[in-house]
mmCIF file of C-alpha atoms in Angstrom:
data_model
loop_
_atom_site.group_PDB
_atom_site.id
_atom_site.type_symbol
_atom_site.label_atom_id
_atom_site.label_comp_id
_atom_site.label_asym_id
_atom_site.label_seq_id
_atom_site.Cartn_x
_atom_site.Cartn_y
_atom_site.Cartn_z
ATOM 1 C CA MET A 733 0.000 0.000 0.000
ATOM 2 C CA SER A 734 1.573 3.286 -1.073
ATOM 3 C CA VAL A 735 1.902 6.235 1.289
ATOM 4 C CA LYS A 736 -0.462 8.265 -0.900
ATOM 5 C CA SER A 737 -3.170 5.592 -0.665
ATOM 6 C CA ARG A 738 -3.031 5.411 3.114
ATOM 7 C CA ILE A 739 -5.750 7.252 5.025
ATOM 8 C CA PRO A 740 -4.435 10.321 6.906
ATOM 9 C CA LEU A 741 -5.660 10.377 10.496
ATOM 10 C CA ILE A 742 -5.488 12.787 13.437
ATOM 11 C CA LEU A 743 -5.814 11.689 17.059
ATOM 12 C CA LEU A 744 -7.581 13.981 19.530
ATOM 13 C CA ALA A 745 -7.419 13.387 23.285
ATOM 14 C CA CYS A 746 -9.702 15.341 25.621
ATOM 15 C CA GLY A 747 -9.138 15.345 29.371
ATOM 16 C CA SER A 748 -7.983 17.203 32.442
ATOM 17 C CA PHE A 749 -4.221 16.611 32.002
ATOM 18 C CA ASN A 750 -3.931 17.640 35.642
ATOM 19 C CA PRO A 751 -0.985 17.327 35.308
ATOM 20 C CA ILE A 752 0.139 15.759 32.046
ATOM 21 C CA THR A 753 2.026 12.502 32.673
ATOM 22 C CA ASN A 754 4.280 10.216 30.668
ATOM 23 C CA MET A 755 1.282 7.906 30.328
ATOM 24 C CA HIS A 756 -0.740 10.555 28.507
ATOM 25 C CA MET A 757 1.991 10.813 25.900
ATOM 26 C CA ARG A 758 2.354 7.045 25.699
ATOM 27 C CA LEU A 759 -1.324 6.775 24.739
ATOM 28 C CA PHE A 760 -0.562 8.626 21.521
ATOM 29 C CA GLU A 761 2.456 6.473 20.705
ATOM 30 C CA LEU A 762 0.544 3.249 21.346
ATOM 31 C CA ALA A 763 -2.373 4.406 19.221
ATOM 32 C CA ARG A 764 -0.142 5.456 16.334
ATOM 33 C CA ASP A 765 1.731 2.146 16.313
ATOM 34 C CA HIS A 766 -1.557 0.242 16.299
ATOM 35 C CA LEU A 767 -3.156 2.310 13.550
ATOM 36 C CA HIS A 768 -0.070 2.037 11.382
ATOM 37 C CA GLN A 769 -0.555 -1.740 11.523
ATOM 38 C CA THR A 770 -4.339 -1.701 11.106
ATOM 39 C CA GLY A 771 -5.416 -3.427 7.915
ATOM 40 C CA LEU A 772 -1.740 -3.822 7.109
ATOM 41 C CA GLU A 773 -0.633 -5.543 3.965
ATOM 42 C CA THR A 774 2.709 -7.284 4.069
ATOM 43 C CA MET A 775 4.743 -8.477 1.147
ATOM 44 C CA ALA A 776 6.781 -11.487 2.222
ATOM 45 C CA TYR A 777 8.175 -14.024 -0.244
ATOM 46 C CA GLY A 778 5.873 -12.668 -2.936
ATOM 47 C CA ILE A 779 2.715 -13.298 -0.868
ATOM 48 C CA SER A 780 0.407 -10.542 0.358
ATOM 49 C CA PHE A 781 -0.909 -10.828 3.902
ATOM 50 C CA SER A 782 -3.573 -8.651 5.479
ATOM 51 C CA CYS A 783 -4.529 -8.060 9.115
ATOM 52 C CA CYS A 784 -7.685 -6.561 10.563
ATOM 53 C CA HIS A 785 -7.823 -3.879 13.240
ATOM 54 C CA ASN A 786 -8.749 -6.410 15.926
ATOM 55 C CA SER A 787 -5.349 -8.079 15.670
ATOM 56 C CA PHE A 788 -2.662 -6.924 18.066
ATOM 57 C CA ARG A 789 0.167 -8.779 16.397
ATOM 58 C CA CYS A 790 0.792 -10.824 13.276
ATOM 59 C CA PRO A 791 3.842 -12.988 14.047
ATOM 60 C CA SER A 792 3.724 -14.798 10.693
ATOM 61 C CA VAL A 793 4.514 -11.628 8.743
ATOM 62 C CA GLN A 794 7.014 -9.898 11.010
ATOM 63 C CA ARG A 795 9.833 -10.182 8.498
ATOM 64 C CA GLY A 796 8.058 -8.509 5.600
ATOM 65 C CA LYS A 797 7.713 -4.872 4.626
ATOM 66 C CA ARG A 798 4.510 -3.635 6.241
ATOM 67 C CA GLN A 799 2.198 -0.855 5.157
ATOM 68 C CA GLY A 800 -0.880 -0.123 7.281
ATOM 69 C CA ARG A 801 -4.166 1.355 6.181
ATOM 70 C CA TYR A 802 -3.724 4.568 8.181
ATOM 71 C CA GLN A 803 -1.079 7.271 8.360
ATOM 72 C CA VAL A 804 -1.274 9.160 11.664
ATOM 73 C CA ILE A 805 -0.195 12.714 10.843
ATOM 74 C CA GLU A 806 -0.899 14.563 14.092
ATOM 75 C CA GLY A 807 -1.874 14.204 17.723
ATOM 76 C CA ILE A 808 -3.811 16.888 19.603
ATOM 77 C CA MET A 809 -4.265 17.254 23.363
ATOM 78 C CA SER A 810 -7.275 19.329 24.375
ATOM 79 C CA PRO A 811 -7.338 20.117 28.108
ATOM 80 C CA VAL A 812 -10.783 20.575 29.620
ATOM 81 C CA ASN A 813 -12.189 23.985 30.555
ATOM 82 C CA ASP A 814 -11.892 25.110 34.196
ATOM 83 C CA ASP A 815 -15.691 25.172 34.298
ATOM 84 C CA TYR A 816 -15.763 21.372 34.250
ATOM 85 C CA ARG A 817 -15.569 21.676 38.050
ATOM 86 C CA LYS A 818 -13.623 18.492 38.698
ATOM 87 C CA LYS A 819 -12.155 18.187 42.189
ATOM 88 C CA GLY A 820 -8.542 19.330 42.328
ATOM 89 C CA LEU A 821 -8.601 20.815 38.801
ATOM 90 C CA VAL A 822 -5.983 23.572 38.639
ATOM 91 C CA SER A 823 -6.123 26.541 36.291
ATOM 92 C CA ALA A 824 -6.083 25.805 32.564
ATOM 93 C CA ARG A 825 -3.249 28.313 32.271
ATOM 94 C CA HIS A 826 -1.006 25.943 34.215
ATOM 95 C CA ARG A 827 -2.279 22.772 32.560
ATOM 96 C CA ILE A 828 -1.672 24.214 29.087
ATOM 97 C CA ALA A 829 1.820 25.409 30.052
ATOM 98 C CA MET A 830 2.769 22.014 31.510
ATOM 99 C CA ALA A 831 1.495 20.178 28.433
ATOM 100 C CA LYS A 832 3.499 22.448 26.143
ATOM 101 C CA LEU A 833 6.642 21.770 28.165
ATOM 102 C CA ALA A 834 6.052 18.010 28.115
ATOM 103 C CA LEU A 835 5.448 17.953 24.367
ATOM 104 C CA GLU A 836 8.588 19.875 23.449
ATOM 105 C CA THR A 837 10.207 16.500 22.702
ATOM 106 C CA SER A 838 7.422 15.399 20.323
ATOM 107 C CA ASP A 839 7.465 16.215 16.619
ATOM 108 C CA TRP A 840 3.832 15.236 16.030
ATOM 109 C CA ILE A 841 1.768 15.881 19.196
ATOM 110 C CA ARG A 842 0.656 19.373 20.227
ATOM 111 C CA VAL A 843 -1.586 20.923 22.867
ATOM 112 C CA ASP A 844 -4.545 23.003 21.701
ATOM 113 C CA PRO A 845 -5.998 25.676 24.035
ATOM 114 C CA TRP A 846 -9.328 26.218 22.238
ATOM 115 C CA GLU A 847 -11.417 24.206 24.695
ATOM 116 C CA THR A 848 -9.962 26.037 27.687
ATOM 117 C CA GLU A 849 -10.592 29.419 26.070
ATOM 118 C CA GLN A 850 -14.356 28.989 25.818
ATOM 119 C CA GLU A 851 -16.599 30.817 28.295
ATOM 120 C CA SER A 852 -17.783 27.546 29.818
ATOM 121 C CA TRP A 853 -17.306 23.800 29.642
ATOM 122 C CA THR A 854 -17.700 22.405 26.122
ATOM 123 C CA GLU A 855 -19.131 18.964 25.404
ATOM 124 C CA THR A 856 -16.674 16.524 23.841
ATOM 125 C CA VAL A 857 -18.653 16.148 20.632
ATOM 126 C CA LYS A 858 -18.483 19.926 20.114
ATOM 127 C CA VAL A 859 -14.705 19.838 20.570
ATOM 128 C CA LEU A 860 -14.525 17.166 17.862
ATOM 129 C CA ARG A 861 -16.751 19.251 15.576
ATOM 130 C CA HIS A 862 -14.540 22.287 16.116
ATOM 131 C CA HIS A 863 -11.350 20.469 15.145
ATOM 132 C CA TYR A 864 -12.998 18.835 12.145
ATOM 133 C CA ASN A 865 -14.230 22.234 10.947
ATOM 134 C CA GLU A 866 -10.709 23.559 11.443
ATOM 135 C CA LEU A 867 -9.413 20.784 9.187
ATOM 136 C CA GLN A 868 -11.917 21.706 6.484
ATOM 137 C CA SER A 869 -10.939 25.367 6.692
ATOM 138 C CA LYS A 870 -7.221 24.556 6.557
ATOM 139 C CA LYS A 871 -7.781 22.262 3.589
ATOM 140 C CA GLU A 872 -9.263 25.119 1.598
ATOM 141 C CA PHE A 873 -6.540 27.530 2.715
ATOM 142 C CA MET A 874 -3.671 25.147 1.956
ATOM 143 C CA LYS A 875 -4.761 24.401 -1.618
ATOM 144 C CA ASN A 876 -2.714 27.309 -2.934
ATOM 145 C CA LYS A 877 -0.053 27.405 -0.223
ATOM 146 C CA GLN A 878 3.365 25.755 -0.353
ATOM 147 C CA PRO A 879 3.666 22.883 2.165
ATOM 148 C CA THR A 880 5.869 23.333 5.222
ATOM 149 C CA GLU A 881 7.646 20.721 7.273
ATOM 150 C CA ARG A 882 4.541 20.007 9.351
ATOM 151 C CA SER A 883 3.009 16.707 8.202
ATOM 152 C CA THR A 884 -0.573 17.967 8.628
ATOM 153 C CA GLU A 885 0.040 20.851 6.269
ATOM 154 C CA ASN A 886 1.767 18.556 3.799
ATOM 155 C CA PHE A 887 -1.356 16.444 3.591
ATOM 156 C CA LEU A 888 -3.761 19.359 3.446
ATOM 157 C CA SER A 889 -1.769 21.204 0.789
ATOM 158 C CA SER A 890 -2.230 18.334 -1.650
ATOM 159 C CA GLN A 891 -5.369 18.927 -3.703
ATOM 160 C CA CYS A 892 -5.787 15.215 -4.336
ATOM 161 C CA SER A 893 -5.498 14.118 -0.727
ATOM 162 C CA ALA A 894 -8.585 13.277 1.294
ATOM 163 C CA LEU A 895 -9.488 15.231 4.403
ATOM 164 C CA PRO A 896 -7.857 13.429 7.349
ATOM 165 C CA GLU A 897 -10.074 11.356 9.611
ATOM 166 C CA LEU A 898 -10.374 12.614 13.177
ATOM 167 C CA LYS A 899 -10.677 10.065 15.976
ATOM 168 C CA LEU A 900 -11.059 10.457 19.732
ATOM 169 C CA LEU A 901 -8.199 8.880 21.684
ATOM 170 C CA CYS A 902 -9.035 7.603 25.151
ATOM 171 C CA GLY A 903 -8.375 5.011 27.813
ATOM 172 C CA ALA A 904 -10.585 1.941 27.639
ATOM 173 C CA ASP A 905 -12.354 2.905 30.875
ATOM 174 C CA PHE A 906 -13.694 5.890 28.937
ATOM 175 C CA LEU A 907 -16.202 3.493 27.344
ATOM 176 C CA GLN A 908 -17.592 2.749 30.782
ATOM 177 C CA THR A 909 -18.442 6.425 31.344
ATOM 178 C CA PHE A 910 -21.025 6.173 28.578
ATOM 179 C CA GLN A 911 -23.081 4.162 31.067
ATOM 180 C CA THR A 912 -22.893 6.870 33.776
ATOM 181 C CA PRO A 913 -26.410 8.322 34.170
ATOM 182 C CA ASN A 914 -26.761 11.915 32.895
ATOM 183 C CA LEU A 915 -23.068 12.270 32.019
ATOM 184 C CA TRP A 916 -23.560 11.855 28.275
ATOM 185 C CA LYS A 917 -26.361 12.603 25.839
ATOM 186 C CA LYS A 918 -27.198 9.535 23.759
ATOM 187 C CA GLU A 919 -27.188 11.524 20.525
ATOM 188 C CA HIS A 920 -23.701 12.798 21.322
ATOM 189 C CA ILE A 921 -22.387 9.282 21.926
ATOM 190 C CA GLN A 922 -23.841 8.188 18.602
ATOM 191 C CA GLU A 923 -22.314 11.131 16.738
ATOM 192 C CA ILE A 924 -18.886 10.464 18.245
ATOM 193 C CA LEU A 925 -19.051 6.784 17.308
ATOM 194 C CA GLU A 926 -20.624 7.212 13.878
ATOM 195 C CA GLN A 927 -18.968 10.370 12.568
ATOM 196 C CA PHE A 928 -15.555 10.160 14.211
ATOM 197 C CA GLY A 929 -14.720 6.901 15.998
ATOM 198 C CA LEU A 930 -12.686 5.928 19.050
ATOM 199 C CA VAL A 931 -9.195 4.611 19.644
ATOM 200 C CA CYS A 932 -9.175 3.048 23.129
ATOM 201 C CA ILE A 933 -6.044 2.002 24.989
ATOM 202 C CA SER A 934 -6.571 -0.835 27.451
ATOM 203 C CA ARG A 935 -5.456 -0.610 31.055
ATOM 204 C CA ALA A 936 -4.928 -3.264 33.704
ATOM 205 C CA GLY A 937 -8.249 -4.453 35.077
ATOM 206 C CA SER A 938 -10.331 -2.945 32.268
ATOM 207 C CA ASP A 939 -12.297 -5.021 29.796
ATOM 208 C CA PRO A 940 -13.249 -2.774 26.874
ATOM 209 C CA ALA A 941 -14.771 -5.642 24.909
ATOM 210 C CA GLN A 942 -17.191 -6.223 27.775
ATOM 211 C CA TYR A 943 -18.163 -2.541 27.839
ATOM 212 C CA ILE A 944 -18.953 -2.794 24.129
ATOM 213 C CA ASN A 945 -20.963 -5.987 24.476
ATOM 214 C CA GLU A 946 -23.031 -4.502 27.288
ATOM 215 C CA SER A 947 -24.045 -1.495 25.188
ATOM 216 C CA GLU A 948 -26.351 -1.752 22.194
ATOM 217 C CA LEU A 949 -25.029 1.526 20.816
ATOM 218 C CA LEU A 950 -21.353 0.596 21.210
ATOM 219 C CA THR A 951 -22.029 -2.795 19.648
ATOM 220 C CA LYS A 952 -23.720 -1.148 16.665
ATOM 221 C CA PHE A 953 -20.654 0.977 15.944
ATOM 222 C CA GLN A 954 -17.917 -1.385 17.138
ATOM 223 C CA HIS A 955 -16.439 -1.322 13.627
ATOM 224 C CA ASN A 956 -15.394 2.265 14.390
ATOM 225 C CA ILE A 957 -13.873 1.484 17.805
ATOM 226 C CA PHE A 958 -10.209 0.505 17.744
ATOM 227 C CA LEU A 959 -9.081 -1.427 20.822
ATOM 228 C CA VAL A 960 -5.363 -1.164 21.488
ATOM 229 C CA LYS A 961 -3.624 -3.581 23.814
ATOM 230 C CA GLU A 962 -0.992 -2.021 26.055
ATOM 231 C CA TRP A 963 1.593 -4.739 26.354
ATOM 232 C CA ILE A 964 3.794 -2.866 28.828
ATOM 233 C CA GLN A 965 1.448 -1.943 31.645
ATOM 234 C CA ASN A 966 1.772 1.634 32.829
ATOM 235 C CA GLU A 967 -0.642 2.690 35.546
ATOM 236 C CA ILE A 968 0.575 6.243 36.103
ATOM 237 C CA SER A 969 -2.384 8.504 36.851
ATOM 238 C CA SER A 970 -2.654 12.252 37.385
ATOM 239 C CA THR A 971 -4.545 11.607 40.632
ATOM 240 C CA GLN A 972 -1.621 9.601 42.038
ATOM 241 C CA ILE A 973 0.827 12.253 40.863
ATOM 242 C CA ARG A 974 -1.122 15.000 42.652
ATOM 243 C CA TYR A 975 -1.346 12.842 45.783
ATOM 244 C CA ALA A 976 2.431 12.450 45.848
ATOM 245 C CA LEU A 977 3.135 16.099 45.086
ATOM 246 C CA SER A 978 0.763 17.391 47.768
ATOM 247 C CA ARG A 979 2.715 15.324 50.300
ATOM 248 C CA GLY A 980 6.140 16.378 49.134
ATOM 249 C CA LEU A 981 6.996 13.015 47.544
ATOM 250 C CA SER A 982 9.137 12.535 44.442
ATOM 251 C CA VAL A 983 7.457 12.060 41.044
ATOM 252 C CA LYS A 984 10.670 11.942 39.039
ATOM 253 C CA TYR A 985 10.489 9.597 36.010
ATOM 254 C CA LEU A 986 6.681 9.683 36.182
ATOM 255 C CA ILE A 987 6.304 13.089 34.544
ATOM 256 C CA PRO A 988 8.852 15.087 32.503
ATOM 257 C CA ASP A 989 11.530 16.982 34.436
ATOM 258 C CA SER A 990 10.422 20.251 32.808
ATOM 259 C CA VAL A 991 6.926 19.747 34.223
ATOM 260 C CA ILE A 992 8.310 18.919 37.680
ATOM 261 C CA ALA A 993 10.306 22.155 37.601
ATOM 262 C CA TYR A 994 7.248 24.153 36.526
ATOM 263 C CA ILE A 995 5.120 22.669 39.317
ATOM 264 C CA ALA A 996 7.790 23.439 41.909
ATOM 265 C CA TYR A 997 8.290 27.002 40.696
ATOM 266 C CA HIS A 998 4.564 27.810 40.793
ATOM 267 C CA ASN A 999 3.805 25.624 43.844
ATOM 268 C CA ILE A 1000 0.761 24.245 42.035
ATOM 269 C CA TYR A 1001 -0.236 20.956 43.657
ATOM 270 C CA THR A 1002 -0.791 21.258 47.389
ATOM 271 C CA GLU A 1003 -3.233 19.878 49.932
ATOM 272 C CA GLU A 1004 -5.161 23.133 49.477
ATOM 273 C CA SER A 1005 -5.387 22.798 45.687
ATOM 274 C CA GLU A 1006 -6.760 19.277 46.082
ATOM 275 C CA GLN A 1007 -9.801 20.729 47.827
ATOM 276 C CA LYS A 1008 -10.694 22.950 44.891
ATOM 277 C CA ASN A 1009 -14.234 22.231 43.573
ATOM 278 C CA GLU A 1010 -14.770 19.748 46.409
ATOM 279 C CA GLY A 1011 -18.453 18.976 46.731
ATOM 280 C CA ASP A 1012 -19.286 20.465 43.315
ATOM 281 C CA LEU A 1013 -21.130 18.481 40.680
ATOM 282 C CA LEU A 1014 -19.343 17.961 37.394
ATOM 283 C CA GLN A 1015 -20.659 20.521 34.933
ATOM 284 C CA PRO A 1016 -22.462 17.994 32.649
ATOM 285 C CA LEU A 1017 -24.330 16.602 35.655
ATOM 286 C CA LYS A 1018 -25.149 20.105 36.882
ATOM 287 C CA LEU A 1019 -26.525 21.082 33.470
ATOM 288 C CA HIS A 1020 -28.678 17.955 33.399
ATOM 289 C CA ASN A 1021 -30.145 18.732 36.832
ATOM 290 C CA THR A 1022 -30.841 22.315 35.766
ATOM 291 C CA ALA A 1023 -32.666 21.115 32.643
ATOM 292 C CA MET A 1024 -34.954 18.822 34.655
#
């Protein structure tokens, strides 16, 4: 499969990133590796092999030259708005700054502040719509513009290239939140699954296949849900990081050194900051109660 025939794809991760951790960045790397092998065709000894997106590994074709169906051209982190009201959520100004520092070593993942700049919390499906509309606008703009080194612009500047697909990147336990009463609107879940799709990274103790089987809607659109097995388990969580920081414990090698330095300089995560928004309802739940 030639590079030109591969489907360009952008990964979007929404979340608190409070703070960003090495695990958040690993999610992107795991997803990209998996998608680059999805539907792969391998030429080995003159025979073409093909693998579906449910396969985690194809040992019989490891020696051949492999070309997957997708070409991941960009990763986007979209930190949630302060108005989400999650307990312990520090200012978006700090979360954006820390993410930018952490991603200085990446040549394909960036942090986008749009969601944090809105007047209030924005539903995930609207964040996806925004970025898809941005892609359409850039596609039109780039038609007559010389490509730069950025891979996204290289794709968009080609008049014959298709608009990249945009998929929501998440942990597998994200699927379980669809079952949380009043947290999601059914029509929004359907739009995310049908129009965009999910790339879910498994974690220890989670069973994403079970979440799908237990949901009629997830089962209906399971062809657009990519389940990625994390072979090297990494259970770093922002909650655990904040717990350690608020007690003066070391988090070195769990988050980038630049982020550790930023946190120390601004004295961000303390026992006091952990009490922020305590007792508040998450904004989606609050909006649901108001509408009743």
